């Protein structure tokens, strides 16, 4: 069963999740700052932040060369994210962007909200430029860094720790549906 998508009705539940991630992030590391560093090292420029929340990634990237566009299914989150850059009310399973428009796709704590996460990954793959990468981060802790590779390059990865949300994402089922970008 997916995590409820109720951030329009209860934005404080989102903020609690952000605080918990920060508190358990290990060594005071800022997850979004780490993602920005990874994206810069990978030479990304155009970044799509799916499930952007209140714009933490765009805020962390403000003084960098990254051009972050946020999307979120919760209108309240989009309104808050617009303080840091462009943000649209949209769902990762139906992105309003052309094919191959982004160097990187980031989905922090997003896919566990979807009934069928593979649909979100397929759509993210569609808007990803060939020979680039997609990253999915669940937590910044040293024992649970998980960057999910769907393209030609990606960062370190580990097994996701949310079996209820990820059991349907076996590589046998997902890879043929995504294809390969080269």
Backbone as numpy.savetxt, mean C-alpha at the origin, in Angstrom:
# Nx Ny Nz CAx CAy CAz Cx Cy Cz
-12.48 -13.63 7.01 -13.32 -12.45 7.01 -12.43 -11.20 7.01
-12.69 -10.28 6.10 -11.86 -9.07 6.03 -12.10 -8.12 7.21
-11.12 -7.27 7.43 -11.24 -6.21 8.42 -12.33 -5.24 7.95
-13.20 -4.78 8.84 -14.27 -3.86 8.41 -13.72 -2.60 7.74
-14.46 -2.11 6.76 -14.12 -0.87 6.05 -15.05 0.22 6.57
-14.77 0.69 7.77 -15.70 1.63 8.40 -15.04 2.95 8.79
-14.01 3.34 8.10 -13.28 4.55 8.50 -14.06 5.83 8.23
-15.04 5.81 7.36 -15.89 6.99 7.21 -16.73 7.19 8.47
-17.29 6.11 8.97 -18.13 6.18 10.16 -17.31 6.30 11.44
-16.10 5.75 11.44 -15.30 5.73 12.66 -13.82 6.00 12.35
-13.47 7.24 11.97 -12.07 7.54 11.64 -11.13 7.36 12.83
-11.66 7.39 14.04 -10.79 7.18 15.20 -10.28 5.74 15.27
-11.00 4.79 14.69 -10.52 3.40 14.64 -9.28 3.35 13.76
-9.28 4.10 12.66 -8.09 4.19 11.81 -6.92 4.79 12.60
-7.17 5.88 13.29 -6.11 6.55 14.05 -5.55 5.65 15.15
-6.39 4.83 15.76 -5.93 3.86 16.75 -4.97 2.86 16.09
-5.32 2.39 14.91 -4.44 1.48 14.19 -3.10 2.10 13.87
-3.09 3.37 13.50 -1.85 4.08 13.22 -1.00 4.16 14.48
-1.63 4.49 15.61 -0.89 4.58 16.87 -0.33 3.22 17.29
-1.10 2.17 17.11 -0.63 0.83 17.47 0.54 0.40 16.59
0.45 0.70 15.28 1.56 0.37 14.39 2.82 1.12 14.81
2.68 2.39 15.14 3.84 3.18 15.58 4.40 2.66 16.89
3.53 2.30 17.82 3.98 1.82 19.13 4.69 0.48 19.05
4.29 -0.35 18.10 4.87 -1.69 17.98 5.78 -1.80 16.77
6.21 -0.67 16.24 7.04 -0.64 15.05 8.48 -1.01 15.29
8.89 -1.12 16.50 10.26 -1.51 16.81 11.23 -0.36 16.66
11.95 -0.06 17.68 13.03 0.92 17.68 12.57 2.31 17.24
11.31 2.63 17.41 10.82 3.95 17.07 10.83 4.25 15.59
10.99 3.23 14.76 11.07 3.44 13.31 9.73 3.91 12.78
9.77 4.88 11.89 8.57 5.39 11.24 8.37 4.58 9.96
7.30 3.83 9.91 7.03 2.96 8.76 7.05 3.73 7.45
6.37 4.86 7.39 6.27 5.59 6.14 7.61 6.20 5.73
8.41 6.63 6.68 9.75 7.13 6.35 10.60 6.01 5.78
10.44 4.80 6.31 11.18 3.65 5.78 10.72 3.32 4.36
9.43 3.41 4.11 8.93 3.15 2.76 9.45 4.20 1.80
9.44 5.46 2.21 9.98 6.54 1.36 11.44 6.25 1.02
12.23 5.88 2.00 13.64 5.57 1.76 13.79 4.43 0.76
12.99 3.38 0.93 13.02 2.25 0.00 12.66 2.69 -1.41
11.62 3.49 -1.55 11.19 3.95 -2.86 12.25 4.83 -3.53
12.88 5.69 -2.75 13.95 6.54 -3.29 15.14 5.70 -3.75
15.51 4.71 -2.96 16.62 3.83 -3.34 16.29 3.04 -4.60
15.02 2.77 -4.82 14.58 2.03 -6.00 14.34 2.95 -7.19
14.61 4.23 -7.04 14.47 5.23 -8.11 13.03 5.41 -8.58
12.08 5.22 -7.70 10.68 5.47 -8.04 10.45 6.98 -8.04
9.51 7.43 -8.84 9.10 8.84 -8.84 7.59 8.91 -8.65
6.83 8.34 -9.57 5.37 8.33 -9.50 4.93 7.17 -8.60
4.30 7.50 -7.47 3.92 6.49 -6.49 2.42 6.59 -6.23
1.75 5.46 -6.26 0.33 5.39 -5.92 0.21 4.76 -4.55
-0.34 5.50 -3.61 -0.55 5.02 -2.25 -2.00 4.60 -2.11
-2.25 3.30 -2.23 -3.60 2.78 -2.13 -3.94 2.62 -0.65
-5.12 3.03 -0.26 -5.45 3.03 1.15 -4.60 4.06 1.88
-4.55 5.27 1.32 -3.62 6.30 1.81 -3.95 6.81 3.20
-5.15 6.49 3.71 -5.51 6.99 5.03 -5.46 8.51 5.05
-4.86 9.06 6.06 -4.80 10.52 6.20 -3.56 11.13 5.55
-2.89 10.36 4.69 -1.79 10.91 3.90 -0.42 10.78 4.52
-0.20 9.79 5.35 1.09 9.64 6.04 2.25 9.45 5.06
2.05 8.68 3.99 3.14 8.47 3.03 3.45 9.76 2.29
2.44 10.46 1.83 2.67 11.74 1.13 3.34 12.74 2.06
2.96 12.74 3.32 3.59 13.63 4.28 5.06 13.27 4.47
5.35 11.99 4.61 6.73 11.54 4.79 7.59 11.82 3.55
6.94 11.86 2.38 7.66 12.07 1.12 7.72 13.54 0.71
7.20 14.43 1.52 7.06 15.84 1.14 8.37 16.50 0.71
9.46 16.16 1.34 10.75 16.78 1.02 11.61 15.92 0.10
10.97 15.02 -0.63 11.70 14.11 -1.52 11.28 14.35 -2.97
11.84 13.57 -3.86 11.49 13.66 -5.28 10.26 12.81 -5.62
9.72 12.09 -4.64 8.55 11.25 -4.90 7.32 12.11 -5.16
6.52 11.68 -6.11 5.23 12.30 -6.41 4.16 11.29 -6.03
3.59 11.47 -4.86 2.65 10.50 -4.30 1.22 10.93 -4.58
0.44 10.01 -5.13 -0.99 10.19 -5.31 -1.66 9.19 -4.38
-2.58 9.66 -3.56 -3.26 8.77 -2.64 -4.65 8.42 -3.12
-5.08 7.21 -2.80 -6.46 6.79 -3.00 -6.92 6.08 -1.74
-8.17 6.27 -1.40 -8.73 5.57 -0.24 -10.22 5.40 -0.49
-10.76 4.30 0.04 -12.19 4.02 -0.10 -13.02 4.83 0.89
-12.37 5.45 1.87 -13.09 6.26 2.87 -12.95 7.73 2.53
-14.05 8.38 2.29 -14.04 9.80 1.93 -13.40 10.67 3.00
-13.62 10.34 4.28 -13.03 11.12 5.37 -11.50 11.05 5.33
-10.96 9.90 4.97 -9.51 9.75 4.87 -8.96 10.57 3.70
-9.65 10.54 2.58 -9.22 11.29 1.39 -9.18 12.78 1.69
-10.20 13.26 2.35 -10.26 14.69 2.69 -9.05 15.09 3.54
-8.70 14.26 4.51 -7.54 14.55 5.36 -6.24 14.43 4.58
-6.14 13.44 3.69 -4.90 13.22 2.92 -4.60 14.36 1.96
-5.61 15.06 1.53 -5.41 16.15 0.57 -4.56 17.30 1.13
-4.33 17.31 2.43 -3.41 18.31 3.01 -1.99 18.12 2.49
-1.66 16.90 2.08 -0.29 16.56 1.70 -0.08 16.35 0.22
-1.16 16.35 -0.55 -1.02 16.14 -1.99 -2.29 15.60 -2.58
-2.22 15.23 -3.86 -3.43 14.74 -4.52 -3.92 13.43 -3.91
-5.23 13.36 -3.71 -5.86 12.16 -3.17 -7.26 12.05 -3.75
-7.63 10.82 -4.07 -8.92 10.56 -4.69 -9.71 9.53 -3.89
-11.01 9.67 -3.92 -11.90 8.69 -3.32 -12.06 7.56 -4.33
-11.38 6.44 -4.09 -11.40 5.31 -5.01 -11.07 4.04 -4.25
-11.33 2.93 -4.87 -11.09 1.62 -4.28 -9.96 0.93 -5.03
-9.10 0.22 -4.34 -7.97 -0.46 -4.97 -8.44 -1.51 -5.97
-9.67 -2.00 -5.86 -10.16 -3.01 -6.80 -10.68 -2.40 -8.10
-10.76 -1.06 -8.18 -11.22 -0.38 -9.39 -10.54 0.99 -9.46
-9.26 1.00 -9.72 -8.49 2.24 -9.73 -8.80 3.08 -10.97
-9.02 4.39 -10.80 -9.38 5.27 -11.92 -8.17 5.83 -12.65
-7.21 4.97 -12.95 -5.97 5.39 -13.61 -5.70 4.51 -14.82
-4.97 5.06 -15.80 -4.63 4.25 -16.98 -3.60 3.17 -16.64
-3.49 2.22 -17.51 -2.49 1.17 -17.37 -1.09 1.77 -17.30
-0.23 1.12 -16.53 1.20 1.42 -16.48 1.51 2.89 -16.17
0.80 3.49 -15.24 1.00 4.90 -14.94 1.89 5.19 -13.74
2.28 4.16 -12.98 3.02 4.40 -11.74 4.28 3.54 -11.66
5.32 4.14 -11.06 6.56 3.42 -10.81 6.41 2.45 -9.64
5.59 2.81 -8.68 5.43 2.00 -7.47 4.01 2.11 -6.94
3.58 1.02 -6.35 2.27 0.95 -5.69 2.54 0.58 -4.24
1.97 1.32 -3.32 2.13 1.02 -1.90 0.74 0.74 -1.33
0.64 -0.33 -0.56 -0.64 -0.69 0.08 -0.34 -1.11 1.51
-0.32 -0.16 2.41 -0.03 -0.43 3.82 -1.35 -0.74 4.53
-1.45 -1.93 5.09 -2.64 -2.34 5.84 -3.92 -2.14 5.03
-3.89 -2.55 3.77 -5.03 -2.35 2.88 -5.69 -3.68 2.50
-4.90 -4.61 2.05 -5.45 -5.82 1.46 -6.25 -6.67 2.45
-5.99 -6.52 3.73 -6.76 -7.27 4.71 -8.19 -6.74 4.84
-8.47 -5.59 4.23 -9.83 -5.04 4.22 -10.67 -5.59 3.07
-10.06 -6.32 2.17 -10.75 -6.78 0.96 -11.24 -8.21 1.10
-12.45 -8.44 0.61 -12.99 -9.80 0.57 -12.14 -10.67 -0.37
-11.69 -10.07 -1.48 -10.86 -10.79 -2.45 -9.60 -9.95 -2.73
-8.57 -10.08 -1.87 -7.36 -9.27 -2.03 -6.69 -9.43 -3.39
-6.84 -10.58 -4.01 -6.21 -10.77 -5.31 -6.76 -9.80 -6.36
-8.00 -9.35 -6.19 -8.57 -8.34 -7.10 -7.83 -7.01 -6.95
-7.51 -6.64 -5.72 -6.75 -5.42 -5.47 -5.34 -5.53 -6.03
-4.71 -6.68 -5.85 -3.36 -6.88 -6.40 -3.37 -6.85 -7.92
-4.38 -7.46 -8.52 -4.48 -7.46 -9.98 -4.63 -6.04 -10.52
-5.45 -5.24 -9.86 -5.66 -3.86 -10.29 -4.40 -3.02 -10.07
-3.72 -3.23 -8.94 -2.45 -2.53 -8.69 -1.43 -2.90 -9.76
-1.39 -4.15 -10.13 -0.46 -4.61 -11.17 -0.77 -3.94 -12.50
-2.04 -3.72 -12.78 -2.44 -3.09 -14.04 -1.87 -1.68 -14.17
-1.89 -0.89 -13.08 -1.43 0.49 -13.15 0.07 0.63 -12.91
0.75 -0.47 -12.67 2.18 -0.47 -12.44 2.94 -0.52 -13.76
3.96 0.32 -13.88 4.78 0.31 -15.10 5.57 -0.98 -15.21
5.78 -1.49 -16.41 6.61 -2.69 -16.58 8.01 -2.47 -16.01
8.58 -3.53 -15.48 9.93 -3.56 -14.93 10.07 -2.71 -13.68
8.98 -2.38 -13.05 9.04 -1.66 -11.79 8.58 -2.60 -10.68
8.16 -2.07 -9.58 7.86 -2.92 -8.44 6.63 -2.43 -7.70
6.15 -3.32 -6.86 5.05 -2.98 -5.97 5.47 -3.42 -4.59
5.16 -2.62 -3.60 5.50 -3.01 -2.24 4.26 -3.04 -1.38
4.22 -3.99 -0.49 3.13 -4.10 0.45 3.77 -4.25 1.82
3.50 -3.35 2.71 4.08 -3.40 4.04 2.99 -3.61 5.06
3.20 -4.49 5.96 2.23 -4.79 7.01 2.67 -4.19 8.33
3.98 -4.23 8.60 4.50 -3.73 9.86 5.99 -3.46 9.71
6.52 -2.45 10.38 7.93 -2.14 10.23 8.85 -2.90 11.16
8.33 -3.84 11.92 9.19 -4.51 12.89 10.23 -5.35 12.17
11.43 -5.47 12.76 12.50 -6.25 12.11 12.10 -7.69 11.84
11.25 -8.27 12.67 10.85 -9.65 12.45 9.69 -9.79 11.50
9.10 -8.68 11.09 7.95 -8.77 10.20 7.96 -7.69 9.13
9.08 -7.57 8.44 9.10 -6.70 7.28 8.51 -7.52 6.15
7.48 -7.02 5.50 6.98 -7.78 4.38 6.69 -6.89 3.19
7.56 -7.00 2.24 7.43 -6.29 0.98 7.03 -7.37 -0.02
5.89 -7.22 -0.65 5.38 -8.26 -1.53 5.77 -7.96 -2.96
6.46 -8.86 -3.57 6.95 -8.66 -4.92 5.89 -9.06 -5.95
5.59 -8.15 -6.87 4.72 -8.50 -7.99 5.35 -8.07 -9.30
6.52 -7.48 -9.25 7.17 -7.01 -10.47 8.58 -7.51 -10.57
9.42 -6.76 -11.25 10.78 -7.21 -11.52 11.72 -6.97 -10.35
11.46 -5.95 -9.53 12.34 -5.65 -8.40 11.48 -5.44 -7.16
12.00 -5.79 -6.04 11.30 -5.49 -4.78 12.29 -5.57 -3.65
11.86 -5.15 -2.48 12.70 -5.16 -1.30 12.61 -6.49 -0.59
13.09 -6.53 0.66 13.06 -7.77 1.43 11.62 -8.21 1.64
11.44 -9.50 1.76 10.08 -10.00 1.96 10.06 -11.10 3.00
8.92 -11.32 3.60 8.71 -12.42 4.52 7.26 -12.85 4.37
6.91 -13.92 5.01 5.56 -14.44 4.91 4.59 -13.53 5.66
3.49 -13.12 5.01 2.50 -12.31 5.71 1.96 -13.04 6.93
1.64 -12.31 7.98 1.19 -12.92 9.23 -0.31 -12.74 9.44
-1.06 -12.59 8.40 -2.51 -12.47 8.53 -3.15 -13.56 7.69
-3.14 -14.81 8.18 -3.62 -15.93 7.37 -5.06 -15.80 6.92
-5.91 -15.16 7.71 -7.30 -15.03 7.29 -7.43 -14.18 6.04
-6.55 -13.21 5.87 -6.63 -12.33 4.71 -5.79 -12.83 3.55
-4.77 -13.64 3.86 -3.80 -14.00 2.83 -3.91 -15.43 2.35
-4.75 -16.26 2.98 -4.81 -17.65 2.58 -5.22 -17.81 1.12
-5.99 -16.87 0.59 -6.44 -16.95 -0.79 -5.39 -16.46 -1.78
-4.24 -16.00 -1.29 -3.25 -15.41 -2.17 -2.08 -16.35 -2.44
-2.37 -17.63 -2.56 -1.27 -18.54 -2.84 -0.64 -18.18 -4.17
0.65 -18.36 -4.27 1.35 -17.97 -5.50 0.84 -18.74 -6.70
0.37 -19.96 -6.50 -0.16 -20.74 -7.62 -1.38 -20.08 -8.25
-2.25 -19.46 -7.42 -3.44 -18.81 -7.94 -3.19 -17.39 -8.39
-2.33 -16.68 -7.67 -2.15 -15.27 -7.93 -1.26 -15.00 -9.14
-0.13 -15.67 -9.25 0.82 -15.36 -10.32 0.22 -15.49 -11.71
-0.51 -16.57 -12.04 -1.08 -16.61 -13.39 -2.06 -15.47 -13.65
-2.76 -15.01 -12.64 -3.72 -13.93 -12.86 -3.02 -12.60 -13.04
-1.84 -12.41 -12.45 -1.13 -11.16 -12.59 -0.29 -11.13 -13.86
0.22 -12.28 -14.26 1.15 -12.29 -15.38 2.50 -11.78 -14.92
3.37 -11.52 -15.84 4.70 -11.05 -15.50 5.00 -9.78 -16.26
5.52 -8.80 -15.58 5.93 -7.54 -16.21 7.42 -7.59 -16.40
7.87 -7.42 -17.61 9.30 -7.42 -17.92 9.65 -6.23 -18.76
